[in-house]
Short mmCIF file of C-alpha atoms in Angstrom, two decimals:
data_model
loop_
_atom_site.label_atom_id
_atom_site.label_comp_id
_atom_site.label_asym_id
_atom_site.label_seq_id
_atom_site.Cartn_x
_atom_site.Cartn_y
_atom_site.Cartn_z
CA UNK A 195 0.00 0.00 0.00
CA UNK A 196 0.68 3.55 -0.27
CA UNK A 197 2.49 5.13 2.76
CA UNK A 198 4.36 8.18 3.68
CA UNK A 199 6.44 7.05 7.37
CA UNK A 200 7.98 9.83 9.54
CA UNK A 201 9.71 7.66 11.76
CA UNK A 202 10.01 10.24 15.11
CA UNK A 203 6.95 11.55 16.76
CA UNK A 204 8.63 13.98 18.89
CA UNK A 205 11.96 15.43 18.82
CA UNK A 206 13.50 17.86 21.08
CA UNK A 207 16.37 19.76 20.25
CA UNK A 208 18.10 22.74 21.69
CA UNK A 209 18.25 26.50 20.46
CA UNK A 210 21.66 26.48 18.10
CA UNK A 211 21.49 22.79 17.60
CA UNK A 212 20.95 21.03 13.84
CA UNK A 213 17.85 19.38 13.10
CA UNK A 214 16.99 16.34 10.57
CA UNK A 215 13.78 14.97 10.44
CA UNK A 216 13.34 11.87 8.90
CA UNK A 217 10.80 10.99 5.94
CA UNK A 218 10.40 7.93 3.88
CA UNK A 219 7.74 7.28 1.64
CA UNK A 220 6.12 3.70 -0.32
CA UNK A 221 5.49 4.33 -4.06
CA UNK A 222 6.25 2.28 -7.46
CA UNK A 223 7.47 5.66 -8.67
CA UNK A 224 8.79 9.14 -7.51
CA UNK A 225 6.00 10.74 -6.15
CA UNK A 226 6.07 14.66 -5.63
CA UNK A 227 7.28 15.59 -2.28
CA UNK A 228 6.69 18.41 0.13
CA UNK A 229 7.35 19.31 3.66
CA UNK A 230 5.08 21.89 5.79
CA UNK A 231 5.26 22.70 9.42
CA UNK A 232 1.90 23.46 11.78
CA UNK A 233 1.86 25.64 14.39
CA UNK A 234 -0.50 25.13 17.48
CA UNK A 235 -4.01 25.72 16.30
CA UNK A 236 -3.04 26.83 13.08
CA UNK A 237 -3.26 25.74 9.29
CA UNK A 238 -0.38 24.23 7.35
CA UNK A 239 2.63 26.18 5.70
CA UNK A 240 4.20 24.88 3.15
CA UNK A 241 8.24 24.97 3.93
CA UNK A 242 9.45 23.36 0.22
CA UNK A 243 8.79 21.29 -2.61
CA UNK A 244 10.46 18.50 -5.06
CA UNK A 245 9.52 17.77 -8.65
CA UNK A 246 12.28 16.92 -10.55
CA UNK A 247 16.30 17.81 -10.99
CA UNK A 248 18.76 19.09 -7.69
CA UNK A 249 18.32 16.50 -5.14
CA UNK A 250 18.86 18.99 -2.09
CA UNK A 251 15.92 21.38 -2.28
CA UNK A 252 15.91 25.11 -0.60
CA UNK A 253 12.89 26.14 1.56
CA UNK A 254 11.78 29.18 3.45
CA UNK A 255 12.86 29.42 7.12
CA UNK A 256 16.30 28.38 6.24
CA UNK A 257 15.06 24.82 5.40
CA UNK A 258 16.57 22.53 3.37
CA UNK A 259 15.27 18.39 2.21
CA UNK A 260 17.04 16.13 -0.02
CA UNK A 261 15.60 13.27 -1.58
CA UNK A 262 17.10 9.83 -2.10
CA UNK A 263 16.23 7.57 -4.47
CA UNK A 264 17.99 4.42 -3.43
CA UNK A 265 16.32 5.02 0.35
CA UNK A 266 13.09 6.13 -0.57
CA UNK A 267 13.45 9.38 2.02
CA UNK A 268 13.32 12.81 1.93
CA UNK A 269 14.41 13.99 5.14
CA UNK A 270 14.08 17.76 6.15
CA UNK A 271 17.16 19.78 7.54
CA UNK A 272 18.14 22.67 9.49
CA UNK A 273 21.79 24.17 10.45
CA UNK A 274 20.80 25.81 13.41
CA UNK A 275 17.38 25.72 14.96
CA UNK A 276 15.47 28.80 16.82
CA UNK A 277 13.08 28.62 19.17
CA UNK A 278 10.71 30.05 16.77
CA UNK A 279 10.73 26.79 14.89
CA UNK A 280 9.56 24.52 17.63
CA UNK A 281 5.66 23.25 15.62
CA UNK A 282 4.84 19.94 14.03
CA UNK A 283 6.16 19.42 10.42
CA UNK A 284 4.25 17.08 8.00
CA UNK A 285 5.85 15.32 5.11
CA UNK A 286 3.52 14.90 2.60
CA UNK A 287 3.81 13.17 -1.18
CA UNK A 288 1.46 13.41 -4.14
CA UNK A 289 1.65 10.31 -6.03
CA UNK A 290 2.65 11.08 -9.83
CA UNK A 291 -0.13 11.24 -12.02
CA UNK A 292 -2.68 11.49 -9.44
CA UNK A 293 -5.45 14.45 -9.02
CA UNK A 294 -3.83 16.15 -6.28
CA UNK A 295 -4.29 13.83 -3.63
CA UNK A 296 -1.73 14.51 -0.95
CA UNK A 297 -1.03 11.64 1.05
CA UNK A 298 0.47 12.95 4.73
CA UNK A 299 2.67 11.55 7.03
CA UNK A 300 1.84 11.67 11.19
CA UNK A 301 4.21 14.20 11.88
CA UNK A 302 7.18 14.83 14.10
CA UNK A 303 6.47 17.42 16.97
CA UNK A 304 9.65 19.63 17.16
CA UNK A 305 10.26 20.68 20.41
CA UNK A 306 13.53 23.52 21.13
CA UNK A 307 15.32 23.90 24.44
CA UNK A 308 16.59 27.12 25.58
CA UNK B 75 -4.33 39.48 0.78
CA UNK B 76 -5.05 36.45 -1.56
CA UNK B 77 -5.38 33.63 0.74
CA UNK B 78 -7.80 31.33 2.11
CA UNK B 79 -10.23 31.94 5.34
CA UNK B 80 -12.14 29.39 7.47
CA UNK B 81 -15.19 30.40 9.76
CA UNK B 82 -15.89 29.83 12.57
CA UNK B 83 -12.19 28.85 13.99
CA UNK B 84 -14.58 27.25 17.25
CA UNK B 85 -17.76 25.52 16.78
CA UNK B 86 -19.42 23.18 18.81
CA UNK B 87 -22.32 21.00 18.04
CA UNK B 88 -24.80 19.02 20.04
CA UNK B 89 -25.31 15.09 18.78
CA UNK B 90 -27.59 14.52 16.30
CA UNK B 91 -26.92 18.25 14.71
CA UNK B 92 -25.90 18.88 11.05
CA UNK B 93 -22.88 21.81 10.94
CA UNK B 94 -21.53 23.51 7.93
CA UNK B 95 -17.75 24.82 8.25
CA UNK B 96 -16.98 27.55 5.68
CA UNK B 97 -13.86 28.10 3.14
CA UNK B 98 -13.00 30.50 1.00
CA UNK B 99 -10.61 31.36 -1.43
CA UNK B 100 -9.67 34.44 -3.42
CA UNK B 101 -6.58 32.68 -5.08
CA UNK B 102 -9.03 32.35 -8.25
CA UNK B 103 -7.96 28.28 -7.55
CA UNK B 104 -9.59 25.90 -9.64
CA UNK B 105 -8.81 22.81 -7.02
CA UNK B 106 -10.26 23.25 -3.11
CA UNK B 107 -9.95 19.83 -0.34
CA UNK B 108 -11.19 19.42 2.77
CA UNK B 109 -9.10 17.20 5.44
CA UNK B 110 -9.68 15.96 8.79
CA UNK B 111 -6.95 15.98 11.34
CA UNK B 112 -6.94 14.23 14.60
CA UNK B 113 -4.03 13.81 16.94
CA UNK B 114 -1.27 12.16 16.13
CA UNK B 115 -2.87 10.85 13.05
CA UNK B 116 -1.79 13.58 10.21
CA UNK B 117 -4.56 15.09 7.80
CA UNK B 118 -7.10 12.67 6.30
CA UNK B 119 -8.56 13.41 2.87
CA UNK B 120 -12.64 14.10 2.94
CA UNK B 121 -13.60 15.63 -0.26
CA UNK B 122 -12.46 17.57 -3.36
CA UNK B 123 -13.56 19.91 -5.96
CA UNK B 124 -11.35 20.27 -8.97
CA UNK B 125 -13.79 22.33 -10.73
CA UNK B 126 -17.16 24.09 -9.98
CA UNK B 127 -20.13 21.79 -9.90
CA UNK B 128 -17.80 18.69 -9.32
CA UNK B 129 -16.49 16.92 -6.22
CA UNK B 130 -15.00 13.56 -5.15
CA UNK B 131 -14.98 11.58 -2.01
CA UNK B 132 -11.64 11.27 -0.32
CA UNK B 133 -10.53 8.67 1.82
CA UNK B 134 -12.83 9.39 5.02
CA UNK B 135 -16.28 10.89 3.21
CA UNK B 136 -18.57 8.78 5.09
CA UNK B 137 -20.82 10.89 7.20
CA UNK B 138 -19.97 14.44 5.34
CA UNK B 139 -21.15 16.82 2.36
CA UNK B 140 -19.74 19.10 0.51
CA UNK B 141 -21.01 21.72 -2.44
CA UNK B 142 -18.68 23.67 -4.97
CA UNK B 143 -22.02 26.15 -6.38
CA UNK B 144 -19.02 28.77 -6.83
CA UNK B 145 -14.82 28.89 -7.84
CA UNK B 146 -14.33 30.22 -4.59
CA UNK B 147 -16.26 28.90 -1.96
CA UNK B 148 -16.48 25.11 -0.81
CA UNK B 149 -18.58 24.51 2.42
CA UNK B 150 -18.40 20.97 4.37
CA UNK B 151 -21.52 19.50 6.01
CA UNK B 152 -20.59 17.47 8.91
CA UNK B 153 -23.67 15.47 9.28
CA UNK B 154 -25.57 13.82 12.54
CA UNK B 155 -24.31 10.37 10.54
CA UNK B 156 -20.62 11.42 11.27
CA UNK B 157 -19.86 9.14 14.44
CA UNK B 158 -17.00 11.17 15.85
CA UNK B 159 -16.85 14.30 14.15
CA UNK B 160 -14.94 16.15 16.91
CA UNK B 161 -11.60 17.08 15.18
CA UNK B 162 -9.66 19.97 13.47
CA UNK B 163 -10.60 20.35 9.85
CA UNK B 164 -8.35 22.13 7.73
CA UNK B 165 -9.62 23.74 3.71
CA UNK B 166 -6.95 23.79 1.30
CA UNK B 167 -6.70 24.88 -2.60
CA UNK B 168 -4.28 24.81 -5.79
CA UNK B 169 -4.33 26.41 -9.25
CA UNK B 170 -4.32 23.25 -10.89
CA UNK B 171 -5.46 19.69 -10.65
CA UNK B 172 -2.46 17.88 -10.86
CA UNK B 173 0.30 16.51 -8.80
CA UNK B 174 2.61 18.70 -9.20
CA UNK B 175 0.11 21.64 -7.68
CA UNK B 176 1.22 22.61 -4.42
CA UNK B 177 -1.82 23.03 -1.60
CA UNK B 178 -2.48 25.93 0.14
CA UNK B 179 -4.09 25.85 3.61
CA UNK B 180 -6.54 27.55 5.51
CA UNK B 181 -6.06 28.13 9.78
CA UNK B 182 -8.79 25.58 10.41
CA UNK B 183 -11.85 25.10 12.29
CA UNK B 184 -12.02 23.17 15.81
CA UNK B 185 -15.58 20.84 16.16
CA UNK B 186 -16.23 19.56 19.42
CA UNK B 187 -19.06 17.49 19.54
CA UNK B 188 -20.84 18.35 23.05
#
């Protein structure tokens, strides 16, 4: 079956510290990928995107995902997190050739110590 | 602003009630979804328009209604049939039907079921 995993439910990290959060998805072909982070309460933003082409893919926020084929993952990144970024981020794939169907993983509750 | 708004961001609805949550759009998007999201279980697909006069049922339709009458508005009926309709429901839309069209999202509207 169809499945987007995101292994971690909650992370915490501290203020400074890098950040990878880990996404791996179940398709018979490359599916469209995309990773948005959720605020308490609030709707979904969408952080960044892969089609096609550069495997490591720049978002807003300072965000960065690369995809691998050969793992089936597309795992979100961060240098240096800020407190600011503590929310729950959703990976999410659209499979190629579908109508726009998003198909969403759990998502990973970040959570930043000062 | 172009963006997408969801009223009321609270309701609550005795058992046995019908409630319609509001979405609109002034993206001029062709595409507009409706999800369900409960905790720790990501965003579930309910319905979608991709044009006006046309919807499909998503994974989870059982116990909902929707109507696309115009481009920009796409109301979901949460009927007295929907066995546990307390949840966060989130509107989303995209220019175009495809894949490859990334989904914008509303903030959301919180049913609680009293």
């Amino acid at each position: 079956a169809q499945s987007v995993t995101q292994p971690d439910i909650h992370i915490t990290v501290s203020e400074g510290a890098s950040l990878e959060l880990r996404c791996n998805y179940s398709y018979g072909a490359t599916p469209y990928l995309f990773w948005y982070v959720q605020s308490p309460g609030q709707g979904l933003q969408l952080l960044l995107k892969y089609f096609s082409g550069d495997t490591l893919v720049q978002g807003i926020k300072g965000f960065e995902a690369e995809f691998k084929r050969s793992q089936s993952s597309f795992n979100l990144r961060k240098p240096s997190v800020h407190w600011s970024d503590a929310a729950e981020y959703f990976c999410a794939v659209a499979p190629w050739g579908s109508q726009g169907n998003l198909i969403f993983g759990k998502g990973t509750k970040l959570s930043v110590k000062p | 602003d172009g963006g997408i708004t969801q009223s009321p961001k609270y309701l609550f609805r005795k058992e046995g009630q019908n409630v319609t949550l509001s979405c609109e759009q002034n993206l001029n998007h062709d595409a507009m979804y409706w999800y369900r999201q409960d905790p720790g279980q990501g965003l579930r697909l309910i319905y979608y328009s991709q044009i006006v006069n046309d919807f499909q049922k998503g994974d989870i339709a059982e116990g909902y209604s929707v109507s696309r009458e115009k481009k920009e508005s796409f109301p979901l009926t949460v009927t007295s049939a929907q066995k546990n309709p307390t949840a966060f429901y989130l509107c989303a839309s995209s220019a175009g039907q495809g894949a490859s069209d990334t989904q914008y999202f509303g903030p959301g509207t919180r049913l609680t079921v009293l």
